[in-house]
Amino acid sequence: MVDSEQRRPGRPRSEQARQAILAATLELAADKGPRGLSMEAIARRAGVSKETLYRWWRSKTEVVLEALAERSDETIPLPDEGSLAADLGAFLRDTVVSGDATTQRLLRALAAEAAADPSMADLIRERFIVRRRGALDQILQRAVRRGEISQAGAAIALDLIYGSLWYRLIFGIAPLDNAWAAAVARAIAAVH
Amino acid sequence: MVDSEQRRPGRPRSEQARQAILAATLELAADKGPRGLSMEAIARRAGVSKETLYRWWRSKTEVVLEALAERSDETIPLPDEGSLAADLGAFLRDTVVSGDATTQRLLRALAAEAAADPSMADLIRERFIVRRRGALDQILQRAVRRGEISQAGAAIALDLIYGSLWYRLIFGIAPLDNAWAAAVARAIAAVH
Amino acid sequence: MVDSEQRRPGRPRSEQARQAILAATLELAADKGPRGLSMEAIARRAGVSKETLYRWWRSKTEVVLEALAERSDETIPLPDEGSLAADLGAFLRDTVVSGDATTQRLLRALAAEAAADPSMADLIRERFIVRRRGALDQILQRAVRRGEISQAGAAIALDLIYGSLWYRLIFGIAPLDNAWAAAVARAIAAVH
Amino acid sequence: MVDSEQRRPGRPRSEQARQAILAATLELAADKGPRGLSMEAIARRAGVSKETLYRWWRSKTEVVLEALAERSDETIPLPDEGSLAADLGAFLRDTVVSGDATTQRLLRALAAEAAADPSMADLIRERFIVRRRGALDQILQRAVRRGEISQAGAAIALDLIYGSLWYRLIFGIAPLDNAWAAAVARAIAAVH
DNA sequence: CGGTAAGCGAGACGGTACGTCTTGTCTTATT
DNA sequence: AATAAGACAAGACGTACCGTCTCGCTTACCG
């Protein structure tokens, strides 16, 4: 049978509460930023009890991760334009575009959790970061096959690229705009 | 008169309290990590009143910044070995060496503050990050003058290098060891 | 027809669930005392849903009242030894004997409910306390008829006797033992 | 030196906060009764943080005890009219008069705590009940010396009298009015 | 024998209180 | 004037219980 998601006994989970919580998370991120994003505030704004919140998400980190997942359509577009420079440029421009102010604040909230607590870092890595690295890695592996970059270069490029993104985001070094996308694409493509 | 630091009336600031606070900050970072590094805990462990703490440092961020400054000898060694690859390698290896566990926890505490609060990000950038970037920039500018890298390449290299460092640190991607130093140095030196 | 308890349609009430609930109530009273005697805990220990619990008992008070009723054989023995002193002594000694540790904890749970909420007090009075007063009143009325005590004396004696019992129980003034039974019997019998 | 209450360093305790808390306790008892008398509600109504509440009182019981102490002028008047009946009557009438609706609700709150938790019962006994018993005991001991009642009769009378008071209060048996005072005085005086 | 209806377990839900913790400010006496 | 001592308002933390609700399944009867 395909019906692996057998209906369990008991009152089913309220999809409305779930949506309200994720919406409240986005609103709070937008309005107050990471500092205002407390479990207490999420429950209050969503009109939901704290017990419901803690029943489904063990920590703020998990809520934010799910809010982010819900927000983006989950499939990361993979350009294939024939050269590493072009592919990278397209990929990073797309990344920049999808990173609006609210998303950036959610990401900063995640970074704050990760920095403060290694177990949260593990969680975020496994549930969020590996996916992004995986997508980018496909582009890089294609370039490896084309001989544009070495295997070792591809490996470190993942850190260089995403590192520069988070670095700018967390410390407000400079905006994550098309200029950044172009500069990074150009630099990495040059790593032969 | 040379005495520009005019003696003010009243009881002078206690150097002992200052040392106790910075020592307590290091100890807490070492023992409990960023989560245990609260102003409350620092005052408690230092045997100092919170009043004194807040009189001289407006936030935990400032305390951590000063503890870090006290810890390292402030002058960042600048290797000059004739090539970007060699200089970068030496510089990053040195960076890796000086980043022991306690320092890493202090840096993660800083990152948590920066991520959660843009005004803290500003502070950390101005009082800590710009210095590191300045040091690395000297190495890169030397390479620019030697024609090893373009001006634009040097600019983005700063983000790529430090970005990958913080990225690994915050999210626990991989250790900051000599392998990392070598891979980064090699990749950046290849950006012609 | 004698079948006054007309069979209603639908699944009949589970006697097993009822027994499990009353048993769980006694166990919890014995193990944890009044504090641990929550509706939540009763349902959990009985392996019964809260729905079932609230369907048949509107409050914890009602559950405890029924558990107490089930526990004692409901008929309060009425000694008739010819004198108020002897009757009272026998009655109170019997009361003391039947008040084991678990019963005392159930009674304290009832007192806590009554003290906190007048509507619970009403319930307990009507469903529990009036019976005990009725039994004792029979003994006293017999003494009134024998001229051993006045009507007014009998009336206030009910409060004095049961009052001292609850007072000792609730505030831990002193144990409810035979010494208490004797002292009370002696004092009340002297109220001519 | 007599100045045993040496001024300690640090910000002194706020008498205003203390008064606000005790006032809030009385108001809540008057408005909502024992059920509405939570630490949370007291702090809210008093405009005080929960930390301040818990700093000075470890439990709701302690707050209520202090509110009661503040409320009555602490010295229990001891009538001396020459006979046990007269003394008891006067004493209990005074007790009835001072037991207004708010006081009764505070006492019921205490009883609820005592019934639910033996350690609270201990606290209430030592800090409240022993004083009342002590006052009444003085009246009874005077009667013992006059030969109006035996030592044993005096001992159990304490339980009978206060027992009947709490019994009526907790279970709403009957009002604590002058009729009660008279009936109890008459009955106890008859216990020769 | 199939329909009807209540009972039941499981468990989600909004609400509220608990007691603890940290933040940043404040108010003292002492140094 | 700086300090330690520590009180204070504010508010988040994660847990517990309350009483209600909404499911699917079970167990009777009744036609």
XYZ file of N, CA, C and O in Angstrom, chain D residues 97-159:
252
model
N -16.041 39.459 64.664
C -16.073 40.824 64.134
C -14.907 41.091 63.198
O -15.059 41.678 62.130
N -13.712 40.624 63.585
C -12.530 40.931 62.779
C -12.438 40.036 61.530
O -11.583 40.253 60.675
N -13.308 39.067 61.445
C -13.235 38.177 60.274
C -14.153 38.598 59.149
O -15.113 37.907 58.835
N -13.849 39.715 58.519
C -14.701 40.179 57.410
C -14.508 39.306 56.171
O -13.735 38.344 56.187
N -15.215 39.632 55.119
C -15.225 38.769 53.933
C -13.822 38.575 53.347
O -13.425 37.462 52.995
N -13.061 39.664 53.258
C -11.716 39.557 52.687
C -10.823 38.660 53.542
O -10.120 37.777 53.026
N -10.878 38.871 54.841
C -10.081 38.025 55.740
C -10.466 36.565 55.569
O -9.609 35.681 55.503
N -11.744 36.310 55.484
C -12.193 34.928 55.345
C -11.640 34.298 54.069
O -11.254 33.128 54.055
N -11.592 35.090 53.013
C -11.046 34.543 51.768
C -9.547 34.298 51.870
O -9.019 33.348 51.280
N -8.871 35.163 52.595
C -7.440 34.925 52.816
C -7.248 33.644 53.627
O -6.363 32.828 53.331
N -8.076 33.481 54.641
C -7.953 32.278 55.465
C -8.267 31.027 54.647
O -7.608 29.994 54.791
N -9.252 31.146 53.784
C -9.555 29.982 52.946
C -8.396 29.669 52.007
O -8.091 28.504 51.739
N -7.753 30.716 51.512
C -6.574 30.483 50.668
C -5.502 29.742 51.466
O -4.869 28.801 50.962
N -5.308 30.153 52.708
C -4.322 29.460 53.556
C -4.712 28.006 53.753
O -3.872 27.107 53.669
N -5.977 27.781 54.027
C -6.429 26.409 54.266
C -6.199 25.546 53.031
O -5.790 24.387 53.135
N -6.461 26.116 51.858
C -6.263 25.362 50.623
C -4.793 24.958 50.481
O -4.475 23.815 50.119
N -3.898 25.893 50.787
C -2.473 25.576 50.707
C -2.092 24.502 51.716
O -1.365 23.563 51.399
N -2.575 24.664 52.936
C -2.240 23.717 54.004
C -2.746 22.321 53.672
O -2.042 21.327 53.858
N -3.967 22.251 53.169
C -4.557 20.948 52.883
C -3.797 20.238 51.766
O -3.611 19.027 51.787
N -3.336 21.013 50.792
C -2.690 20.417 49.630
C -1.240 20.046 49.905
O -0.682 19.174 49.246
N -0.623 20.692 50.861
C 0.824 20.527 51.027
C 1.222 20.598 52.503
O 1.179 21.660 53.119
N 1.650 19.475 53.065
C 2.009 19.440 54.482
C 3.063 20.469 54.873
O 3.030 20.994 55.984
N 3.988 20.774 53.958
C 5.020 21.736 54.349
C 4.412 23.127 54.501
O 4.852 23.931 55.319
N 3.383 23.410 53.716
C 2.675 24.675 53.879
C 1.884 24.653 55.184
O 1.795 25.655 55.885
N 1.327 23.497 55.501
C 0.605 23.362 56.767
C 1.531 23.683 57.934
O 1.167 24.435 58.849
N 2.762 23.156 57.870
C 3.723 23.432 58.933
C 3.963 24.932 59.068
O 3.975 25.487 60.164
N 4.181 25.557 57.911
C 4.465 26.986 57.906
C 3.329 27.779 58.533
O 3.547 28.658 59.379
N 2.127 27.476 58.132
C 0.957 28.210 58.621
C 0.753 27.960 60.109
O 0.417 28.865 60.869
N 0.994 26.738 60.507
C 0.849 26.422 61.918
C 1.811 27.252 62.751
O 1.420 27.888 63.724
N 3.051 27.257 62.310
C 4.075 27.930 63.116
C 3.968 29.446 63.081
O 4.288 30.117 64.049
N 3.514 29.954 61.962
C 3.527 31.403 61.827
C 2.173 32.042 62.103
O 2.079 33.267 62.202
N 1.135 31.255 62.179
C -0.182 31.863 62.339
C -0.999 31.159 63.422
O -1.430 31.785 64.394
N -1.144 29.881 63.272
C -2.079 29.157 64.134
C -1.625 29.113 65.585
O -2.427 29.288 66.500
N -0.320 28.925 65.805
C 0.144 28.851 67.195
C -0.172 30.130 67.970
O -0.477 30.075 69.159
N -0.094 31.270 67.289
C -0.402 32.525 67.976
C -1.850 32.555 68.454
O -2.140 32.953 69.583
N -2.747 32.174 67.567
C -4.170 32.183 67.924
C -4.421 31.207 69.068
O -5.139 31.499 70.003
N -3.838 30.051 68.933
C -4.007 29.063 70.001
C -3.426 29.595 71.302
O -4.003 29.406 72.380
N -2.307 30.262 71.214
C -1.674 30.811 72.419
C -2.591 31.793 73.133
O -2.740 31.744 74.367
N -3.223 32.675 72.354
C -4.114 33.665 72.954
C -5.282 32.975 73.642
O -5.591 33.253 74.813
N -5.890 32.069 72.915
C -7.044 31.375 73.499
C -6.631 30.550 74.718
O -7.364 30.442 75.702
N -5.411 30.017 74.633
C -4.933 29.193 75.729
C -4.804 30.009 77.014
O -5.048 29.485 78.111
N -4.450 31.274 76.889
C -4.344 32.102 78.089
C -5.690 32.185 78.794
O -5.785 32.087 80.023
N -6.747 32.380 78.007
C -8.094 32.437 78.585
C -8.437 31.116 79.267
O -8.958 31.088 80.389
N -8.099 30.039 78.580
C -8.436 28.727 79.131
C -7.612 28.421 80.383
O -8.125 27.848 81.353
N -6.333 28.794 80.363
C -5.497 28.509 81.539
C -5.987 29.278 82.755
O -5.912 28.787 83.895
N -6.472 30.489 82.504
C -7.059 31.251 83.601
C -8.230 30.468 84.197
O -8.379 30.383 85.412
N -9.038 29.893 83.299
C -10.186 29.109 83.772
C -9.732 27.844 84.497
O -10.356 27.416 85.473
N -8.633 27.265 84.038
C -8.085 26.097 84.714
C -7.716 26.484 86.143
O -8.059 25.782 87.102
N -7.043 27.622 86.268
C -6.637 28.059 87.604
C -7.849 28.335 88.496
O -7.818 28.119 89.689
N -8.931 28.815 87.896
C -10.148 29.080 88.665
C -10.927 27.794 88.910
O -11.979 27.813 89.512
N -10.434 26.677 88.353
C -11.124 25.402 88.552
C -12.361 25.231 87.688
O -13.175 24.341 87.920
N -12.500 26.061 86.649
C -13.686 25.968 85.809
C -13.591 24.851 84.786
O -14.605 24.396 84.251
N -12.376 24.484 84.464
C -12.164 23.455 83.446
C -10.889 22.700 83.773
O -9.978 23.262 84.416
N -10.815 21.451 83.352
C -9.599 20.679 83.649
C -8.518 21.004 82.626
O -8.787 21.581 81.567
N -7.299 20.617 82.956
C -6.183 20.825 82.032
C -6.465 20.105 80.716
O -6.291 20.668 79.634
N -6.913 18.864 80.813
C -7.203 18.081 79.611
C -8.337 18.718 78.819
O -8.308 18.779 77.580
N -9.341 19.204 79.508
C -10.464 19.870 78.832
C -9.990 21.101 78.088
O -10.392 21.355 76.944
N -9.090 21.858 78.728
C -8.559 23.059 78.078
C -7.808 22.681 76.807
O -7.911 23.354 75.769
N -7.047 21.588 76.893
C -6.238 21.182 75.744
C -7.113 20.836 74.537
O -6.872 21.320 73.424
N -8.131 20.033 74.752
C -8.961 19.641 73.611
C -9.882 20.785 73.176
O -10.267 20.868 71.997
N -10.191 21.690 74.121
C -11.058 22.823 73.780
C -10.457 23.670 72.661
O -11.164 24.187 71.789
N -9.124 23.803 72.674
C -8.453 24.562 71.623
C -8.805 23.998 70.244
O -9.118 24.741 69.305
N -8.745 22.688 70.123
C -9.076 22.045 68.849
C -10.551 22.199 68.517
O -10.932 22.450 67.365
